[in-house]
């Protein structure tokens, strides 16, 4: 299958020719003409509804033509993938934080936040998505050992499937455009910023943690509308984009952008969120218990789209093809 122009998955024959891949460095500008191609299977197969770890057919090696990706070895021998010791730990499912934000913002303010360019995260949160840790774990263990730092290829049966910035953008609808100094944008510390940071109880040299945002939400009812909206956007940033531990500070250089809401909303947060997730995954030892920073639930939705029969039978698909595709499944264990 591949991504069609309509942002829906379109079936295609398994192919090895003319596959263009993203650059090694997420800071590099992607080729806007590159075909957003991922490879899946053509014919529906009953085996797709079986658990991933019992699929036994595979290629020992796959080689793609020039200017393409060479896939050789799995990171784990087929059948010897490590059994998950416990559920993958992650930080994006923070009901306490978003309950505090909902209580702090007025109805019209919260509605504006939901309908913003980052509102997809709140819509996803509202779905009460069912996390399937084991499914995601085994897909990660089916990975091929490739050199591309910001691409993930997993071999399911005879079919390699790709997760890259292209798939992340198509699933989330977020801005994933290239920008220089992505992680360290220039942002002047103004008196207004200094006052707001002091009000939420954070040093101007740091970004607020989720814990600090929750505490600030409890006392911000009589603050200005701008103050409350800044709090709402910082909550999305801290949980879904940075996706770190509850008490961990976010990066000040990025958090400060919130003072200009138009600039903040239009920043390429999709690219940033994707980088956070991939950097975290690359550092993990899947033979042990592990914690992933960033928006890991997107991988589960990707699996449902990549393996449509599995998604149809186990992903609890929603009617009417919600947009973006991130919102098309309710998930399930």
mmCIF file of C-alpha atoms in Angstrom:
data_model
loop_
_atom_site.group_PDB
_atom_site.id
_atom_site.type_symbol
_atom_site.label_atom_id
_atom_site.label_comp_id
_atom_site.label_asym_id
_atom_site.label_seq_id
_atom_site.Cartn_x
_atom_site.Cartn_y
_atom_site.Cartn_z
ATOM 1 C CA UNK A 1 0.000 0.000 0.000
ATOM 2 C CA UNK A 2 1.055 3.590 -0.275
ATOM 3 C CA UNK A 3 -0.165 6.975 0.773
ATOM 4 C CA UNK A 4 -2.497 8.381 -1.838
ATOM 5 C CA UNK A 5 -2.956 12.033 -2.687
ATOM 6 C CA UNK A 6 -6.224 12.009 -0.769
ATOM 7 C CA UNK A 7 -4.345 11.246 2.455
ATOM 8 C CA UNK A 8 -5.824 7.750 2.563
ATOM 9 C CA UNK A 9 -3.936 4.490 2.177
ATOM 10 C CA UNK A 10 -4.203 3.087 -1.347
ATOM 11 C CA UNK A 11 -3.378 -0.522 -2.185
ATOM 12 C CA UNK A 12 -0.388 -1.237 -4.435
ATOM 13 C CA UNK A 13 1.650 -4.250 -5.503
ATOM 14 C CA UNK A 14 4.758 -4.997 -3.451
ATOM 15 C CA UNK A 15 7.506 -3.215 -5.345
ATOM 16 C CA UNK A 16 11.234 -2.748 -5.023
ATOM 17 C CA UNK A 17 11.821 -0.066 -7.625
ATOM 18 C CA UNK A 18 12.042 3.719 -7.266
ATOM 19 C CA UNK A 19 11.570 3.905 -3.516
ATOM 20 C CA UNK A 20 12.728 7.315 -2.308
ATOM 21 C CA UNK A 21 13.540 7.647 1.351
ATOM 22 C CA UNK A 22 13.952 10.519 3.724
ATOM 23 C CA UNK A 23 17.343 11.954 4.596
ATOM 24 C CA UNK A 24 19.425 10.625 7.479
ATOM 25 C CA UNK A 25 19.297 13.915 9.340
ATOM 26 C CA UNK A 26 15.860 15.189 10.316
ATOM 27 C CA UNK A 27 17.345 18.678 10.063
ATOM 28 C CA UNK A 28 17.906 18.179 6.341
ATOM 29 C CA UNK A 29 15.250 19.440 3.993
ATOM 30 C CA UNK A 30 13.170 16.628 2.557
ATOM 31 C CA UNK A 31 12.621 16.287 -1.162
ATOM 32 C CA UNK A 32 9.095 17.590 -1.618
ATOM 33 C CA UNK A 33 8.795 15.580 -4.843
ATOM 34 C CA UNK A 34 9.685 12.291 -3.195
ATOM 35 C CA UNK A 35 6.840 9.826 -3.531
ATOM 36 C CA UNK A 36 5.477 9.156 -0.029
ATOM 37 C CA UNK A 37 5.667 5.421 -0.601
ATOM 38 C CA UNK A 38 5.485 2.749 2.021
ATOM 39 C CA UNK A 39 5.212 -0.891 1.006
ATOM 40 C CA UNK A 40 2.479 -3.196 2.208
ATOM 41 C CA UNK A 41 0.603 -6.151 0.772
ATOM 42 C CA UNK A 42 -1.923 -6.175 -2.067
ATOM 43 C CA UNK A 43 -4.184 -9.138 -1.435
ATOM 44 C CA UNK A 44 -6.200 -9.327 1.796
ATOM 45 C CA UNK A 45 -4.959 -12.291 3.812
ATOM 46 C CA UNK A 46 -6.662 -13.931 6.784
ATOM 47 C CA UNK A 47 -3.252 -14.217 8.462
ATOM 48 C CA UNK A 48 -3.239 -10.465 9.005
ATOM 49 C CA UNK A 49 -5.731 -10.858 11.834
ATOM 50 C CA UNK A 50 -3.359 -13.150 13.720
ATOM 51 C CA UNK A 51 -1.033 -11.764 16.336
ATOM 52 C CA UNK A 52 2.093 -10.316 14.763
ATOM 53 C CA UNK A 53 4.490 -12.551 16.624
ATOM 54 C CA UNK A 54 3.191 -15.786 15.008
ATOM 55 C CA UNK A 55 3.764 -14.661 11.423
ATOM 56 C CA UNK A 56 6.493 -16.981 10.193
ATOM 57 C CA UNK A 57 7.109 -16.147 6.526
ATOM 58 C CA UNK A 58 9.837 -13.654 5.800
ATOM 59 C CA UNK A 59 12.603 -12.623 3.454
ATOM 60 C CA UNK A 60 16.103 -13.243 4.732
ATOM 61 C CA UNK A 61 17.230 -10.218 2.752
ATOM 62 C CA UNK A 62 15.666 -7.587 0.536
ATOM 63 C CA UNK A 63 17.654 -5.316 -1.724
ATOM 64 C CA UNK A 64 16.181 -2.296 -3.434
ATOM 65 C CA UNK A 65 17.519 -0.650 -6.564
ATOM 66 C CA UNK A 66 19.815 2.364 -6.858
ATOM 67 C CA UNK A 67 18.857 5.508 -4.934
ATOM 68 C CA UNK A 68 16.776 3.310 -2.664
ATOM 69 C CA UNK A 69 16.839 1.654 0.718
ATOM 70 C CA UNK A 70 18.738 -1.577 1.274
ATOM 71 C CA UNK A 71 17.082 -3.857 3.770
ATOM 72 C CA UNK A 72 19.174 -6.751 4.995
ATOM 73 C CA UNK A 73 18.977 -8.114 8.538
ATOM 74 C CA UNK A 74 16.381 -8.009 11.257
ATOM 75 C CA UNK A 75 17.448 -6.596 14.601
ATOM 76 C CA UNK A 76 16.164 -9.863 16.105
ATOM 77 C CA UNK A 77 16.053 -13.311 14.509
ATOM 78 C CA UNK A 78 12.537 -14.273 13.498
ATOM 79 C CA UNK A 79 10.943 -16.197 16.338
ATOM 80 C CA UNK A 80 13.470 -14.935 18.860
ATOM 81 C CA UNK A 81 11.974 -11.497 19.429
ATOM 82 C CA UNK A 82 12.114 -10.602 23.147
ATOM 83 C CA UNK A 83 8.888 -11.116 25.051
ATOM 84 C CA UNK A 84 7.737 -7.817 26.607
ATOM 85 C CA UNK A 85 8.640 -7.794 30.296
ATOM 86 C CA UNK A 86 5.913 -5.250 30.980
ATOM 87 C CA UNK A 87 3.932 -2.585 29.163
ATOM 88 C CA UNK A 88 5.913 0.151 27.445
ATOM 89 C CA UNK A 89 5.994 3.200 29.705
ATOM 90 C CA UNK A 90 5.183 6.556 28.134
ATOM 91 C CA UNK A 91 4.196 10.037 29.311
ATOM 92 C CA UNK A 92 1.568 11.366 26.891
ATOM 93 C CA UNK A 93 -1.527 9.929 28.575
ATOM 94 C CA UNK A 94 -1.720 12.503 31.373
ATOM 95 C CA UNK A 95 -5.377 12.867 32.337
ATOM 96 C CA UNK A 96 -4.532 14.991 35.363
ATOM 97 C CA UNK A 97 -2.863 17.657 33.230
ATOM 98 C CA UNK A 98 -5.612 17.968 30.652
ATOM 99 C CA UNK A 99 -8.357 17.918 33.265
ATOM 100 C CA UNK A 100 -6.581 20.856 34.905
ATOM 101 C CA UNK A 101 -6.338 22.684 31.575
ATOM 102 C CA UNK A 102 -10.010 22.049 30.809
ATOM 103 C CA UNK A 103 -11.030 23.439 34.207
ATOM 104 C CA UNK A 104 -8.766 26.469 33.838
ATOM 105 C CA UNK A 105 -9.857 27.597 30.390
ATOM 106 C CA UNK A 106 -13.226 29.141 29.609
ATOM 107 C CA UNK A 107 -15.425 27.195 27.194
ATOM 108 C CA UNK A 108 -14.647 29.404 24.197
ATOM 109 C CA UNK A 109 -10.918 29.286 24.972
ATOM 110 C CA UNK A 110 -10.879 25.511 25.171
ATOM 111 C CA UNK A 111 -12.860 25.257 21.942
ATOM 112 C CA UNK A 112 -10.325 27.535 20.244
ATOM 113 C CA UNK A 113 -7.512 25.287 21.474
ATOM 114 C CA UNK A 114 -9.247 22.161 20.129
ATOM 115 C CA UNK A 115 -9.778 23.766 16.726
ATOM 116 C CA UNK A 116 -6.196 25.063 16.514
ATOM 117 C CA UNK A 117 -3.495 23.443 14.407
ATOM 118 C CA UNK A 118 -2.387 21.512 17.488
ATOM 119 C CA UNK A 119 -5.909 20.565 18.506
ATOM 120 C CA UNK A 120 -5.532 17.085 17.000
ATOM 121 C CA UNK A 121 -3.740 16.078 20.203
ATOM 122 C CA UNK A 122 -6.714 17.104 22.339
ATOM 123 C CA UNK A 123 -9.114 15.334 19.978
ATOM 124 C CA UNK A 124 -6.999 12.214 20.242
ATOM 125 C CA UNK A 125 -6.933 12.513 24.019
ATOM 126 C CA UNK A 126 -10.711 12.883 24.103
ATOM 127 C CA UNK A 127 -11.089 9.571 22.217
ATOM 128 C CA UNK A 128 -9.742 7.619 25.195
ATOM 129 C CA UNK A 129 -7.568 5.610 22.811
ATOM 130 C CA UNK A 130 -6.891 2.009 23.882
ATOM 131 C CA UNK A 131 -3.146 1.427 24.173
ATOM 132 C CA UNK A 132 -1.881 -1.946 22.869
ATOM 133 C CA UNK A 133 1.659 -2.080 24.204
ATOM 134 C CA UNK A 134 2.416 -5.624 23.086
ATOM 135 C CA UNK A 135 1.392 -4.900 19.492
ATOM 136 C CA UNK A 136 3.723 -1.897 19.325
ATOM 137 C CA UNK A 137 6.537 -3.806 21.061
ATOM 138 C CA UNK A 138 6.490 -6.647 18.553
ATOM 139 C CA UNK A 139 6.355 -4.263 15.595
ATOM 140 C CA UNK A 140 9.450 -2.549 16.997
ATOM 141 C CA UNK A 141 11.133 -5.942 17.386
ATOM 142 C CA UNK A 142 10.332 -6.802 13.748
ATOM 143 C CA UNK A 143 12.545 -3.896 12.683
ATOM 144 C CA UNK A 144 15.180 -4.201 10.003
ATOM 145 C CA UNK A 145 18.671 -3.001 10.831
ATOM 146 C CA UNK A 146 18.931 -0.020 8.529
ATOM 147 C CA UNK A 147 21.258 2.965 8.489
ATOM 148 C CA UNK A 148 18.567 5.608 8.170
ATOM 149 C CA UNK A 149 18.368 7.262 11.566
ATOM 150 C CA UNK A 150 14.916 8.736 11.087
ATOM 151 C CA UNK A 151 13.178 5.853 9.378
ATOM 152 C CA UNK A 152 11.804 2.725 10.939
ATOM 153 C CA UNK A 153 11.259 -0.321 8.699
ATOM 154 C CA UNK A 154 9.595 -3.452 10.062
ATOM 155 C CA UNK A 155 9.257 -6.741 8.214
ATOM 156 C CA UNK A 156 5.814 -8.310 8.611
ATOM 157 C CA UNK A 157 5.697 -11.596 6.754
ATOM 158 C CA UNK A 158 7.220 -10.764 3.386
ATOM 159 C CA UNK A 159 6.223 -7.126 3.497
ATOM 160 C CA UNK A 160 8.466 -4.284 4.729
ATOM 161 C CA UNK A 161 6.519 -1.360 6.138
ATOM 162 C CA UNK A 162 7.961 2.077 6.749
ATOM 163 C CA UNK A 163 7.425 4.674 9.431
ATOM 164 C CA UNK A 164 9.066 7.983 8.598
ATOM 165 C CA UNK A 165 8.365 11.699 8.766
ATOM 166 C CA UNK A 166 6.133 11.291 5.719
ATOM 167 C CA UNK A 167 3.852 8.783 7.445
ATOM 168 C CA UNK A 168 3.881 10.821 10.653
ATOM 169 C CA UNK A 169 2.743 13.927 8.766
ATOM 170 C CA UNK A 170 0.012 12.051 6.920
ATOM 171 C CA UNK A 171 -1.319 10.503 10.123
ATOM 172 C CA UNK A 172 -1.308 13.611 12.303
ATOM 173 C CA UNK A 173 -1.834 16.422 9.810
ATOM 174 C CA UNK A 174 0.779 18.436 11.728
ATOM 175 C CA UNK A 175 3.233 20.881 10.198
ATOM 176 C CA UNK A 176 6.388 18.890 9.419
ATOM 177 C CA UNK A 177 8.156 21.436 7.231
ATOM 178 C CA UNK A 178 11.878 21.985 7.361
ATOM 179 C CA UNK A 179 13.174 24.890 9.429
ATOM 180 C CA UNK A 180 16.691 25.848 10.435
ATOM 181 C CA UNK A 181 17.557 25.567 14.124
ATOM 182 C CA UNK A 182 14.501 23.423 14.742
ATOM 183 C CA UNK A 183 15.377 22.642 18.338
ATOM 184 C CA UNK A 184 16.900 25.981 19.222
ATOM 185 C CA UNK A 185 14.894 28.814 17.655
ATOM 186 C CA UNK A 186 15.778 32.389 18.471
ATOM 187 C CA UNK A 187 13.326 33.933 20.876
ATOM 188 C CA UNK A 188 14.011 37.133 22.763
ATOM 189 C CA UNK A 189 13.259 37.134 26.485
ATOM 190 C CA UNK A 190 10.893 40.079 26.927
ATOM 191 C CA UNK A 191 9.494 41.676 30.071
ATOM 192 C CA UNK A 192 6.127 40.122 29.271
ATOM 193 C CA UNK A 193 7.720 36.666 29.062
ATOM 194 C CA UNK A 194 9.655 37.197 32.258
ATOM 195 C CA UNK A 195 6.444 38.202 34.060
ATOM 196 C CA UNK A 196 4.482 35.210 32.770
ATOM 197 C CA UNK A 197 7.228 32.720 33.578
ATOM 198 C CA UNK A 198 7.397 34.118 37.114
ATOM 199 C CA UNK A 199 3.616 33.862 37.401
ATOM 200 C CA UNK A 200 3.655 30.142 36.579
ATOM 201 C CA UNK A 201 6.555 29.593 38.967
ATOM 202 C CA UNK A 202 9.262 28.745 36.441
ATOM 203 C CA UNK A 203 12.741 30.134 35.947
ATOM 204 C CA UNK A 204 13.016 32.034 32.677
ATOM 205 C CA UNK A 205 15.988 29.812 31.838
ATOM 206 C CA UNK A 206 13.814 26.684 31.818
ATOM 207 C CA UNK A 207 10.610 25.457 30.247
ATOM 208 C CA UNK A 208 7.678 24.480 32.487
ATOM 209 C CA UNK A 209 7.112 20.854 33.434
ATOM 210 C CA UNK A 210 3.667 19.268 33.374
ATOM 211 C CA UNK A 211 3.699 19.363 37.160
ATOM 212 C CA UNK A 212 4.271 23.126 37.167
ATOM 213 C CA UNK A 213 1.564 23.684 34.559
ATOM 214 C CA UNK A 214 -0.966 21.787 36.676
ATOM 215 C CA UNK A 215 -0.162 23.902 39.716
ATOM 216 C CA UNK A 216 -0.470 27.087 37.667
ATOM 217 C CA UNK A 217 -3.813 25.980 36.193
ATOM 218 C CA UNK A 218 -5.285 25.817 39.690
ATOM 219 C CA UNK A 219 -4.729 29.535 40.225
ATOM 220 C CA UNK A 220 -5.116 31.051 36.750
ATOM 221 C CA UNK A 221 -8.884 31.650 36.655
ATOM 222 C CA UNK A 222 -8.487 35.391 37.173
ATOM 223 C CA UNK A 223 -5.525 35.706 34.806
ATOM 224 C CA UNK A 224 -5.855 37.258 31.353
ATOM 225 C CA UNK A 225 -7.157 35.328 28.386
ATOM 226 C CA UNK A 226 -3.688 35.308 26.837
ATOM 227 C CA UNK A 227 -2.238 33.847 30.029
ATOM 228 C CA UNK A 228 -4.741 31.003 30.009
ATOM 229 C CA UNK A 229 -4.229 30.269 26.307
ATOM 230 C CA UNK A 230 -0.472 30.204 26.836
ATOM 231 C CA UNK A 231 -1.075 27.622 29.549
ATOM 232 C CA UNK A 232 -3.171 25.492 27.200
ATOM 233 C CA UNK A 233 -0.577 25.470 24.446
ATOM 234 C CA UNK A 234 2.231 24.761 26.910
ATOM 235 C CA UNK A 235 0.279 21.739 28.162
ATOM 236 C CA UNK A 236 0.088 20.314 24.621
ATOM 237 C CA UNK A 237 3.776 21.053 24.106
ATOM 238 C CA UNK A 238 4.902 19.455 27.364
ATOM 239 C CA UNK A 239 2.865 16.251 27.036
ATOM 240 C CA UNK A 240 2.508 15.407 23.350
ATOM 241 C CA UNK A 241 5.549 17.027 21.744
ATOM 242 C CA UNK A 242 8.234 16.772 24.418
ATOM 243 C CA UNK A 243 6.453 13.855 26.088
ATOM 244 C CA UNK A 244 8.853 13.593 28.999
ATOM 245 C CA UNK A 245 8.513 12.664 32.654
ATOM 246 C CA UNK A 246 5.814 14.530 34.588
ATOM 247 C CA UNK A 247 8.346 16.490 36.646
ATOM 248 C CA UNK A 248 10.908 17.092 33.882
ATOM 249 C CA UNK A 249 11.414 20.617 32.589
ATOM 250 C CA UNK A 250 10.704 21.239 28.929
ATOM 251 C CA UNK A 251 13.202 23.013 26.703
ATOM 252 C CA UNK A 252 13.096 26.748 27.295
ATOM 253 C CA UNK A 253 14.083 27.689 23.745
ATOM 254 C CA UNK A 254 10.961 25.967 22.411
ATOM 255 C CA UNK A 255 8.561 26.762 25.246
ATOM 256 C CA UNK A 256 9.272 30.502 24.918
ATOM 257 C CA UNK A 257 7.698 30.512 21.446
ATOM 258 C CA UNK A 258 4.289 30.371 23.124
ATOM 259 C CA UNK A 259 4.425 34.114 23.801
ATOM 260 C CA UNK A 260 3.601 34.665 20.120
ATOM 261 C CA UNK A 261 0.604 32.369 19.639
ATOM 262 C CA UNK A 262 0.486 32.739 15.850
ATOM 263 C CA UNK A 263 4.163 31.835 15.561
ATOM 264 C CA UNK A 264 3.751 29.012 18.078
ATOM 265 C CA UNK A 265 0.770 27.467 16.305
ATOM 266 C CA UNK A 266 2.510 27.566 12.923
ATOM 267 C CA UNK A 267 5.830 26.159 14.128
ATOM 268 C CA UNK A 268 6.721 22.735 12.613
ATOM 269 C CA UNK A 269 5.731 20.853 15.754
ATOM 270 C CA UNK A 270 5.081 17.732 13.718
ATOM 271 C CA UNK A 271 8.728 17.562 12.750
ATOM 272 C CA UNK A 272 9.749 18.237 16.340
ATOM 273 C CA UNK A 273 7.400 15.611 17.778
ATOM 274 C CA UNK A 274 8.604 13.045 15.250
ATOM 275 C CA UNK A 275 12.245 13.718 16.124
ATOM 276 C CA UNK A 276 11.618 13.394 19.852
ATOM 277 C CA UNK A 277 9.908 10.024 19.326
ATOM 278 C CA UNK A 278 12.521 8.610 16.956
ATOM 279 C CA UNK A 279 15.472 9.763 19.066
ATOM 280 C CA UNK A 280 13.921 8.042 22.059
ATOM 281 C CA UNK A 281 13.202 4.795 20.195
ATOM 282 C CA UNK A 282 16.728 4.565 18.800
ATOM 283 C CA UNK A 283 18.152 4.572 22.309
ATOM 284 C CA UNK A 284 16.032 1.690 23.641
ATOM 285 C CA UNK A 285 16.981 -1.860 24.523
ATOM 286 C CA UNK A 286 13.880 -3.883 23.652
ATOM 287 C CA UNK A 287 15.089 -6.862 25.675
ATOM 288 C CA UNK A 288 14.417 -4.922 28.892
ATOM 289 C CA UNK A 289 11.648 -2.762 30.324
ATOM 290 C CA UNK A 290 11.758 0.605 28.609
ATOM 291 C CA UNK A 291 10.206 4.058 28.596
ATOM 292 C CA UNK A 292 9.619 6.051 25.419
ATOM 293 C CA UNK A 293 9.493 9.832 25.249
ATOM 294 C CA UNK A 294 7.167 11.489 22.787
ATOM 295 C CA UNK A 295 3.909 10.596 21.098
ATOM 296 C CA UNK A 296 4.311 6.807 20.820
ATOM 297 C CA UNK A 297 0.588 6.105 20.290
ATOM 298 C CA UNK A 298 1.016 7.247 16.690
ATOM 299 C CA UNK A 299 2.906 3.989 16.048
ATOM 300 C CA UNK A 300 -0.132 1.942 17.013
ATOM 301 C CA UNK A 301 -2.336 3.913 14.620
ATOM 302 C CA UNK A 302 0.316 3.502 11.917
ATOM 303 C CA UNK A 303 0.191 -0.285 12.411
ATOM 304 C CA UNK A 304 -3.586 -0.294 11.995
ATOM 305 C CA UNK A 305 -3.276 1.581 8.700
ATOM 306 C CA UNK A 306 -0.286 -0.439 7.495
ATOM 307 C CA UNK A 307 -2.047 -3.743 8.221
ATOM 308 C CA UNK A 308 -5.663 -2.895 7.372
ATOM 309 C CA UNK A 309 -7.179 -6.276 8.252
ATOM 310 C CA UNK A 310 -5.569 -6.167 11.666
ATOM 311 C CA UNK A 311 -6.827 -2.607 12.087
ATOM 312 C CA UNK A 312 -10.332 -3.553 11.020
ATOM 313 C CA UNK A 313 -10.498 -6.492 13.444
ATOM 314 C CA UNK A 314 -8.575 -5.180 16.441
ATOM 315 C CA UNK A 315 -8.283 -1.399 16.104
ATOM 316 C CA UNK A 316 -11.953 -0.471 16.611
ATOM 317 C CA UNK A 317 -12.164 1.683 13.464
ATOM 318 C CA UNK A 318 -14.510 4.651 13.569
ATOM 319 C CA UNK A 319 -17.081 5.326 10.846
ATOM 320 C CA UNK A 320 -16.920 8.077 8.223
ATOM 321 C CA UNK A 321 -13.105 8.092 7.930
ATOM 322 C CA UNK A 322 -12.237 10.834 10.438
ATOM 323 C CA UNK A 323 -9.528 13.287 9.466
ATOM 324 C CA UNK A 324 -6.649 13.293 10.109
ATOM 325 C CA UNK A 325 -6.048 9.552 9.987
ATOM 326 C CA UNK A 326 -4.762 9.586 13.565
ATOM 327 C CA UNK A 327 -8.391 9.805 14.674
ATOM 328 C CA UNK A 328 -9.613 6.830 12.612
ATOM 329 C CA UNK A 329 -9.273 4.179 15.353
ATOM 330 C CA UNK A 330 -10.157 3.924 19.030
ATOM 331 C CA UNK A 331 -7.519 1.259 19.602
ATOM 332 C CA UNK A 332 -7.774 -1.587 22.056
ATOM 333 C CA UNK A 333 -5.615 -4.037 23.962
#
